[in-house]
Short mmCIF file of C-alpha atoms and ligand atoms in Angstrom, two decimals:
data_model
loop_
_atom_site.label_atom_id
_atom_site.label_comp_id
_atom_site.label_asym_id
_atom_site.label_seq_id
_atom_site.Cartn_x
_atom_site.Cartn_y
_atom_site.Cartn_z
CA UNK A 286 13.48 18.96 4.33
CA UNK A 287 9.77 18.79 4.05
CA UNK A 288 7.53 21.08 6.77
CA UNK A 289 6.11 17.99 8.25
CA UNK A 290 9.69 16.15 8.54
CA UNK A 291 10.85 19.06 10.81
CA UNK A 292 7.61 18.48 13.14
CA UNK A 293 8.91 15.00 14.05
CA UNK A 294 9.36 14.81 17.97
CA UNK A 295 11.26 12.43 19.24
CA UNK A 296 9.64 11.91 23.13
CA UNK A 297 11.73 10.38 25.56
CA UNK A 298 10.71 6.87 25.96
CA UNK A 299 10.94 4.34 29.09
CA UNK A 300 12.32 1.26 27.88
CA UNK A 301 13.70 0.29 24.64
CA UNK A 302 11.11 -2.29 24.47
CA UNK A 303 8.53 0.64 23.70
CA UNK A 304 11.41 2.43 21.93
CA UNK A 305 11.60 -0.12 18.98
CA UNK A 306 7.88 0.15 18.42
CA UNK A 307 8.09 3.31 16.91
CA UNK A 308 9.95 6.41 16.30
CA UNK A 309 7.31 8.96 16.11
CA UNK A 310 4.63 8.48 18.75
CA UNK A 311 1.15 9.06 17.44
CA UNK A 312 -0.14 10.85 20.96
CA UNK A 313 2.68 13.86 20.49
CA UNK A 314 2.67 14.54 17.18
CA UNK A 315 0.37 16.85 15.41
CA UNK A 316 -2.20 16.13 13.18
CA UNK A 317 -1.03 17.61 9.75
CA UNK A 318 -1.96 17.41 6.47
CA UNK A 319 0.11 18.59 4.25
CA UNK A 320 -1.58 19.55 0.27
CA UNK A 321 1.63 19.70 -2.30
CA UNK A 322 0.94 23.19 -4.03
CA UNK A 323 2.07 24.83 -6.77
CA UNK A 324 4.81 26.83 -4.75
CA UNK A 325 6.44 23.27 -3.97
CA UNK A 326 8.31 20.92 -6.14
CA UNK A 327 5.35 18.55 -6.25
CA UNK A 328 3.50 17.64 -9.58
CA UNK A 329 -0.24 19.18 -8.90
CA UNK A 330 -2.58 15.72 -10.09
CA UNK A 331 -6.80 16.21 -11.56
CA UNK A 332 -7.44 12.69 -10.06
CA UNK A 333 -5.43 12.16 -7.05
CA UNK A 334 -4.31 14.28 -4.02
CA UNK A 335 -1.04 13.46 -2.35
CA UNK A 336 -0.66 14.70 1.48
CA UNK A 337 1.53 13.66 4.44
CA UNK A 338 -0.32 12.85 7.35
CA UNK A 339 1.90 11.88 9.39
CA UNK A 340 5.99 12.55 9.02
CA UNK A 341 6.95 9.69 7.38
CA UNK A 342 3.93 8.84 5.71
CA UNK A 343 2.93 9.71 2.02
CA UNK A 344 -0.98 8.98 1.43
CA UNK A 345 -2.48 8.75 -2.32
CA UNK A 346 -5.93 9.52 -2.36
CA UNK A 347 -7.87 8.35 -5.61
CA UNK A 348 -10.01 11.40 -6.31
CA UNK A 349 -12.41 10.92 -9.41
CA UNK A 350 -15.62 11.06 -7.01
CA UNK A 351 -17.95 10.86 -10.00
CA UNK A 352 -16.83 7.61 -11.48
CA UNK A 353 -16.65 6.12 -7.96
CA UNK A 354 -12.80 6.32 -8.90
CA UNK A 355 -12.96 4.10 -11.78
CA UNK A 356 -9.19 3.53 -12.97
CA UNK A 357 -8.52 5.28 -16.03
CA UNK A 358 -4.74 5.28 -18.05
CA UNK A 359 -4.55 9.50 -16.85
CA UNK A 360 -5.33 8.14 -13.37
CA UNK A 361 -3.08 5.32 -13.09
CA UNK A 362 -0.48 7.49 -14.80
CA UNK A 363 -0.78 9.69 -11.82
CA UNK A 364 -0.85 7.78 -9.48
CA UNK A 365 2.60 5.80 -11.23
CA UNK A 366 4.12 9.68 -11.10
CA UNK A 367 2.93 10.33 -7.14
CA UNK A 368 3.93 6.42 -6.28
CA UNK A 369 7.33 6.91 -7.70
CA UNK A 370 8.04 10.51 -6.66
CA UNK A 371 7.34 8.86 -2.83
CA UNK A 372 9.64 6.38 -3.45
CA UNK A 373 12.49 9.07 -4.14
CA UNK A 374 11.27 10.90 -1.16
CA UNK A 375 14.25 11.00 1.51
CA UNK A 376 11.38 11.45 3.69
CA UNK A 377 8.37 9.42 2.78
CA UNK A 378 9.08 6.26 4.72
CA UNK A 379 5.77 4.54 3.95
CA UNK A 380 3.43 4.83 1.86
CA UNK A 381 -0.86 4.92 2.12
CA UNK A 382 -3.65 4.63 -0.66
CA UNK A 383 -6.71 5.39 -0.58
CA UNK A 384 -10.03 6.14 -1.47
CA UNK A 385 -13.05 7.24 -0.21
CA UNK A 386 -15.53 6.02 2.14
CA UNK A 387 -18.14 5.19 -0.79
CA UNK A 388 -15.47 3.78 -3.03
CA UNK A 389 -11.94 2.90 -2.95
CA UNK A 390 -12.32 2.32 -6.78
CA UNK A 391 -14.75 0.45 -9.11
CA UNK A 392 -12.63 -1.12 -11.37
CA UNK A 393 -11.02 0.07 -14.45
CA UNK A 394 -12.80 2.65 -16.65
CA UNK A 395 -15.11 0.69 -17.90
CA UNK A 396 -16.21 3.77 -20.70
CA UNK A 397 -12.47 3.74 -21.41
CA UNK A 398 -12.40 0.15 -22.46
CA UNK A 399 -15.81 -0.42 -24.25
CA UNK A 400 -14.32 0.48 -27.91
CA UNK A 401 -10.73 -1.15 -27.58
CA UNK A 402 -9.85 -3.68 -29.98
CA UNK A 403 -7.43 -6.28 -29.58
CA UNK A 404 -4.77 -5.02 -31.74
CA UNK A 405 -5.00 -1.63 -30.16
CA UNK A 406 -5.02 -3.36 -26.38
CA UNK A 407 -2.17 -5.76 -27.16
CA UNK A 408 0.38 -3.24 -28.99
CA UNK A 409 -0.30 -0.81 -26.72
CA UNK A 410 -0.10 -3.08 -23.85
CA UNK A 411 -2.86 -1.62 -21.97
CA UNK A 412 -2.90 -2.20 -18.36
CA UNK A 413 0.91 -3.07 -18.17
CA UNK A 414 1.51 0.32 -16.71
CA UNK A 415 -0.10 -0.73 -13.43
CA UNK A 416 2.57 -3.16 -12.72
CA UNK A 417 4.63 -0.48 -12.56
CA UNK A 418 2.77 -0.01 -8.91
CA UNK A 419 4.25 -3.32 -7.51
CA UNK A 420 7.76 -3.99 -9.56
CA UNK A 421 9.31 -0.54 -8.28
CA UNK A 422 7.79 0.40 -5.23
CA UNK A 423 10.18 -0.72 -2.60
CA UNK A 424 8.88 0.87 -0.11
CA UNK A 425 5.35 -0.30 2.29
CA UNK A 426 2.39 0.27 0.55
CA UNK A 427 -0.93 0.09 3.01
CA UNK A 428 -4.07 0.30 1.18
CA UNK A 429 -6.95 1.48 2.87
CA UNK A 430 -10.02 -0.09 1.71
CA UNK A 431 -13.97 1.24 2.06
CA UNK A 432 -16.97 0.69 -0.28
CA UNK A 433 -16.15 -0.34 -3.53
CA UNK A 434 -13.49 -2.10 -4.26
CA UNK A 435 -13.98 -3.94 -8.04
CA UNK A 436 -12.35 -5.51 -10.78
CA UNK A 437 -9.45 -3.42 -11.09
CA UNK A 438 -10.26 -1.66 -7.46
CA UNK A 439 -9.65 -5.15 -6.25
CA UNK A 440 -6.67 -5.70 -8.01
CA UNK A 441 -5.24 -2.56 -7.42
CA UNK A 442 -6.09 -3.32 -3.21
CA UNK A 443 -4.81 -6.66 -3.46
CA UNK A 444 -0.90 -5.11 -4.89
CA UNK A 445 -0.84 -3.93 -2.06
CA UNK A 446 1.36 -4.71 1.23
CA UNK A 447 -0.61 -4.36 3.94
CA UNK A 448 -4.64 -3.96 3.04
CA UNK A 449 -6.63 -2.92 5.31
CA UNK A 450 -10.67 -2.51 4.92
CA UNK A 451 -14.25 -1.72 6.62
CA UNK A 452 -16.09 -4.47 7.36
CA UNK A 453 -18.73 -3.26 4.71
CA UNK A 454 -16.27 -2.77 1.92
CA UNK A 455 -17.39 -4.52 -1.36
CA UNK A 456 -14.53 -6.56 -3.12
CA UNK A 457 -15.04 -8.72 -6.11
CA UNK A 458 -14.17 -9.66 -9.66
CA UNK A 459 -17.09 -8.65 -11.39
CA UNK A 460 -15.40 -8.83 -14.78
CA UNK A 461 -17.36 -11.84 -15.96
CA UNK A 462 -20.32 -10.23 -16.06
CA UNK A 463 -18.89 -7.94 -18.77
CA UNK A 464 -17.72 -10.60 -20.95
CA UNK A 465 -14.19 -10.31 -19.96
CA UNK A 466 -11.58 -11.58 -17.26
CA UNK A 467 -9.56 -9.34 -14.76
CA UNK A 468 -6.42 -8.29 -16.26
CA UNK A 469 -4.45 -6.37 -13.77
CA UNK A 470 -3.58 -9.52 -11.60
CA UNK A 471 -7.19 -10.51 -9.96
CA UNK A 472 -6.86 -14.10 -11.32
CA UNK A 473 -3.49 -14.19 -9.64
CA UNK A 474 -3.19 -12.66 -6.36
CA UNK A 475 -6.68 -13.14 -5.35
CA UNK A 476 -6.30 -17.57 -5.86
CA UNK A 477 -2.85 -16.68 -3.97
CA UNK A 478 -4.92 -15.26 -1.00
CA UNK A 479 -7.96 -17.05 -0.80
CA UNK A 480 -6.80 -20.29 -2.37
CA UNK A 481 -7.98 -21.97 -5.76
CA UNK A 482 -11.59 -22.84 -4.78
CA UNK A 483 -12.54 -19.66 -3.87
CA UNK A 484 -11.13 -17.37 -6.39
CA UNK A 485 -12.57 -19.90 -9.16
CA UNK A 486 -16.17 -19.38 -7.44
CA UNK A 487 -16.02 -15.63 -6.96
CA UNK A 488 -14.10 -14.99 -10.60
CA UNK A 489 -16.73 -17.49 -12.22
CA UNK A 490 -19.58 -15.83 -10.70
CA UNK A 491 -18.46 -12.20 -10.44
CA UNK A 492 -19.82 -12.66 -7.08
CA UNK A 493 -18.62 -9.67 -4.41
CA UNK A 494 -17.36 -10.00 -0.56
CA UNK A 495 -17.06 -8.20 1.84
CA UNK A 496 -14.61 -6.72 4.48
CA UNK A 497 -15.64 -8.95 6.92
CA UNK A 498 -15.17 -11.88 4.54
CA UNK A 499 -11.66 -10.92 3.40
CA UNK A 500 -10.39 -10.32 6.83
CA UNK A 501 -11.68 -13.73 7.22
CA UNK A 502 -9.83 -15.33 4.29
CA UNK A 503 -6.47 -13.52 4.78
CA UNK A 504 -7.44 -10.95 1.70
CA UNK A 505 -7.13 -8.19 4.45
CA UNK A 506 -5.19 -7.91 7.40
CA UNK A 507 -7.80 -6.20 9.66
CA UNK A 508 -11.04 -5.00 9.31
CA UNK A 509 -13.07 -2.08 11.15
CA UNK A 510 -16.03 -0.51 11.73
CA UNK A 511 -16.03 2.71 10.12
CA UNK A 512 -14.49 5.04 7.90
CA UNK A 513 -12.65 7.00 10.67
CA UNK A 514 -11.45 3.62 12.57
CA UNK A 515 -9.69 2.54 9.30
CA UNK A 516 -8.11 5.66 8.28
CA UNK A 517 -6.94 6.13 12.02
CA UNK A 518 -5.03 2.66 12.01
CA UNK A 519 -4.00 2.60 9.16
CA UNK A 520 -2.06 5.62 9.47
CA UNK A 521 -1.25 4.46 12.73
CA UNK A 522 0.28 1.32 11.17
CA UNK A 523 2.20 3.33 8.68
CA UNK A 524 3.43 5.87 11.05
CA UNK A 525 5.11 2.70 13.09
CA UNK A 526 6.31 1.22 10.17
CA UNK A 527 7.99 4.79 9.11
CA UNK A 528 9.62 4.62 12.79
CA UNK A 529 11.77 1.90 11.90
CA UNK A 530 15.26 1.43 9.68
CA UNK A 531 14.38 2.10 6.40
CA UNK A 532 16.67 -0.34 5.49
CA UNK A 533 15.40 -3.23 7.40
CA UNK A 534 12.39 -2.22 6.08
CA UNK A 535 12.86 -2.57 2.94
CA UNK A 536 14.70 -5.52 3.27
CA UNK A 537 11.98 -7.43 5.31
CA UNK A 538 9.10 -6.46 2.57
CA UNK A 539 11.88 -7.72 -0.24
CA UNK A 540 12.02 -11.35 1.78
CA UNK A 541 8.79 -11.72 2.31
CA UNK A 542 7.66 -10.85 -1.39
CA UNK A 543 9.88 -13.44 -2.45
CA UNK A 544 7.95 -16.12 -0.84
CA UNK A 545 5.31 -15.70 -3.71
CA UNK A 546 7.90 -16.53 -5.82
CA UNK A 547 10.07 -18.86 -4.54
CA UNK A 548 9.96 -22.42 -3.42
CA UNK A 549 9.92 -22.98 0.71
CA UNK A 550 13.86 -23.76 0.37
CA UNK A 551 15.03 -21.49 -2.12
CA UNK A 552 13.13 -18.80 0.30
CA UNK A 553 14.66 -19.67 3.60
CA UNK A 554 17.95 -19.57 1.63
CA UNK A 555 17.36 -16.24 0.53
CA UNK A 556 16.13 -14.65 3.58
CA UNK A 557 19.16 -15.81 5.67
CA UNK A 558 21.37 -14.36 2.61
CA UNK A 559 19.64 -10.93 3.29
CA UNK A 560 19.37 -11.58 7.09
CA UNK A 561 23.33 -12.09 6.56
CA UNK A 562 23.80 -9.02 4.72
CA UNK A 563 22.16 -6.70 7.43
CA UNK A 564 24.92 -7.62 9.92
CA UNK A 565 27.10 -5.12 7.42
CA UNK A 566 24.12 -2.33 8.37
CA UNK A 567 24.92 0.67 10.98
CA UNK A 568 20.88 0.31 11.53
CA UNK A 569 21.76 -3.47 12.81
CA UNK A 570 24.58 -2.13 15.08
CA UNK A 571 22.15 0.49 16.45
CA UNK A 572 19.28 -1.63 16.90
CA UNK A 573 21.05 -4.50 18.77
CA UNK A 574 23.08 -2.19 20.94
CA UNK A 575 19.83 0.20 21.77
CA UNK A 576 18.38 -3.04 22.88
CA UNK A 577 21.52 -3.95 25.28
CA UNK A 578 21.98 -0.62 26.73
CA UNK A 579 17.70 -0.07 27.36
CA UNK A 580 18.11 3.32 25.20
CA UNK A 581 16.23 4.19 22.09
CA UNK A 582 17.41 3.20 19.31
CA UNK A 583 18.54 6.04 16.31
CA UNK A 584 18.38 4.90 13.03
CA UNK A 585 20.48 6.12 10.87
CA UNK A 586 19.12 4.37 7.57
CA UNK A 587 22.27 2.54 6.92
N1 LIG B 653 -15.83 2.58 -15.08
C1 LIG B 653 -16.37 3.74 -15.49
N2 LIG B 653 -17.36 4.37 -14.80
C2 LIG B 653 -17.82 3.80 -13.68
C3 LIG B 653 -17.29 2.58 -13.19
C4 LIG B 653 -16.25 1.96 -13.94
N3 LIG B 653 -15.65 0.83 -13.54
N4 LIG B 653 -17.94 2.26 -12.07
C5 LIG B 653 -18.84 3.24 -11.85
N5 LIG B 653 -18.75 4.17 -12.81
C6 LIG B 653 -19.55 5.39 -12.96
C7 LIG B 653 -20.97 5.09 -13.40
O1 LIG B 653 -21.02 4.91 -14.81
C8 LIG B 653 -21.69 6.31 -12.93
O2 LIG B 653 -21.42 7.36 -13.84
P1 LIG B 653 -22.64 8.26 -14.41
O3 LIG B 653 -23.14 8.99 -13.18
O4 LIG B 653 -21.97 9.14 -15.40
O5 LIG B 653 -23.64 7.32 -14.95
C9 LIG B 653 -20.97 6.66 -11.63
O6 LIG B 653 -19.72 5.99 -11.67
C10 LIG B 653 -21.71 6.17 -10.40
O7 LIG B 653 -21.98 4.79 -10.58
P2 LIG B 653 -23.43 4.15 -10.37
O8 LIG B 653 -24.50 5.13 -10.70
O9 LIG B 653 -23.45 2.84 -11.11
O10 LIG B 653 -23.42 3.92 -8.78
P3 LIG B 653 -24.18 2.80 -7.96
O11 LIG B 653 -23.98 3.15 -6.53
O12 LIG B 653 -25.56 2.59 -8.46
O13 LIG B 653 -23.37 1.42 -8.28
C11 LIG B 653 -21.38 0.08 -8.58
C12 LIG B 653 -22.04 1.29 -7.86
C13 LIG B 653 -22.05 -1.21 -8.07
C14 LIG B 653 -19.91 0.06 -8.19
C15 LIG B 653 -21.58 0.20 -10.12
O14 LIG B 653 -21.15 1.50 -10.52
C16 LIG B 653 -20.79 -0.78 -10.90
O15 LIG B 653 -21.20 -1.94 -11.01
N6 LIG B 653 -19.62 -0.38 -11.47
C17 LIG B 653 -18.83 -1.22 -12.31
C18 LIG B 653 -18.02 -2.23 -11.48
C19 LIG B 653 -17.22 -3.14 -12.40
O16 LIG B 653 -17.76 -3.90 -13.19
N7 LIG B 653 -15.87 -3.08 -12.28
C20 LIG B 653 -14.98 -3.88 -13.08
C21 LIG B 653 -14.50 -3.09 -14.26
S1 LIG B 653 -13.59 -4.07 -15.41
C22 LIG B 653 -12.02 -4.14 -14.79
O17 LIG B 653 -11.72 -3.59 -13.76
C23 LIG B 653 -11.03 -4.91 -15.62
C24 LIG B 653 -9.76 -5.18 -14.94
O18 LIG B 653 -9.57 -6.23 -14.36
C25 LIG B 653 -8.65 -4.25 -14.97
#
């Protein structure tokens, strides 16, 4: 078991009502951070750092300071190695990405892509590696947005789950302006948040916005007013989100990525099939039974 995992404390809580929030509550746990070294089993990274905050919680900080973490193939290699090593965690429930208060990241490497042909970006399918981010993560991912967030440090914020910024942060799809389009997903996911009209005018004009504007057009989910205030609720987010059934976890973050995909019907078919298939869970049992018998509920993950 991980050091932090054994630091959980499970407080006696009133009512089940307050139970279900969370599991681990924030006020009686310690404040930990936890830096994977060379003793452990964890891959040492150059341009990220992987901690656990919180027990539960596995946070990614992009750390290439001097290029304002611009998003180069080593870097999103990492960060495809940390991502999927916290997905085989038994105890990394959720998962937190970061940056730094001056930049989250500005875009991909833009040094790295000057000389690229074509042929050599087309056979080597450059970029499809950071797909890998979204298409096998199954658990929450919660990025935590401040400064610069461009091109690819968009893109990269908008895969996420759960995105959650300062008010001054600095999005846009500057790409444009370079003679080129976004190609890890801006033209996508951004029209899907902000709607057609929008996207065309910020993606035409390479035009940024900020955290106070995507809060306002659903980009983000909240907004804050500094540095600390994000980091603090966003962890606080993740650690509630760690304190419930990993499995209805995962299943609620499977049904609601489907609505991107599927049509309105075809959705509410699909989430009743899963909703269905949780009555077979322990978790479901637990859960429903915690809730009759005012007790907190123990999840067993299955
Ligand atoms: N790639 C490589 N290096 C970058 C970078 C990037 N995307 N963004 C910043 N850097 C580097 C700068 O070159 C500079 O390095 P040096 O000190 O060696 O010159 C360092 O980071 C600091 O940057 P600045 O001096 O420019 O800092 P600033 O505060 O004056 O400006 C900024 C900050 C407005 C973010 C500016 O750096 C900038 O415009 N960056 C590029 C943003 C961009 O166009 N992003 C899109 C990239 S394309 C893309 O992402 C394609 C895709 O869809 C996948």
């Amino acid at each position: 078991m991980h050091p932090t995992a054994r630091l959980a404390v499970r407080s006696g809580l009133p009512s089940v009502r307050t139970a279900r929030l969370s599991r681990f509550q924030p006020s009686t746990l310690p404040r930990v951070v936890v830096r994977f070294s060379s003793s452990g089993s964890h891959p040492q990274y150059e341009f990220i750092q992987v901690t656990e905050p919180r027990p539960g919680v596995g946070q990614i900080t992009l750390n290439r300071p001097k290029s304002l973490n611009a998003l180069s193939t080593p870097l999103i290699t990492e960060l495809n190695t940390a991502l999927s090593s916290l997905q085989s965690s038994p105890t990394t429930r959720t998962i937190l990405l970061t940056g730094s208060p001056r930049a989250f990241a500005a875009g991909a490497d833009i040094k790295e892509m000057a000389p690229l042909t074509f042929s050599s970006a087309y056979l080597t399918s450059f970029i499809e590696s950071w797909s890998n981010l979204t298409h096998t993560l199954k658990k929450p991912l919660i990025a935590a947005v401040s400064g610069h967030a461009l091109g690819g440090g968009c893109e990269l914020a908008l895969m996420a789950d759960i995105l959650y910024c300062t008010k001054t942060a600095n999005f846009g799809q500057p790409e444009i302006k370079l003679g080129t389009i976004p190609g890890a997903g801006g033209s996508q996911r951004l029209t899907r948040a902000v709607g057609k009209a929008k996207a065309m005018e910020l993606i035409l004009t390479g035009k940024s916005f900020s955290g106070e504007e995507a809060e306002k057009w659903g980009v983000a989910a909240r907004s804050f007013g500094s540095w600390e205030e994000l980091m603090e609720e966003s962890l606080k987010t993740a650690e509630t989100i760690a304190g419930y059934s990993k499995v209805a976890v995962q299943a609620a973050k499977e049904v609601v990525n489907k609505s991107q995909e599927l049509g309105l019907r075809d959705g509410v078919e699909f989430e009743r099939r899963v909703f269905h298939a949780l009555f077979g869970s322990e978790d479901q049992k637990e859960g429903m039974g915690a809730f009759a018998e005012k007790r907190r509920a123990e999840w067993k993950d299955r």
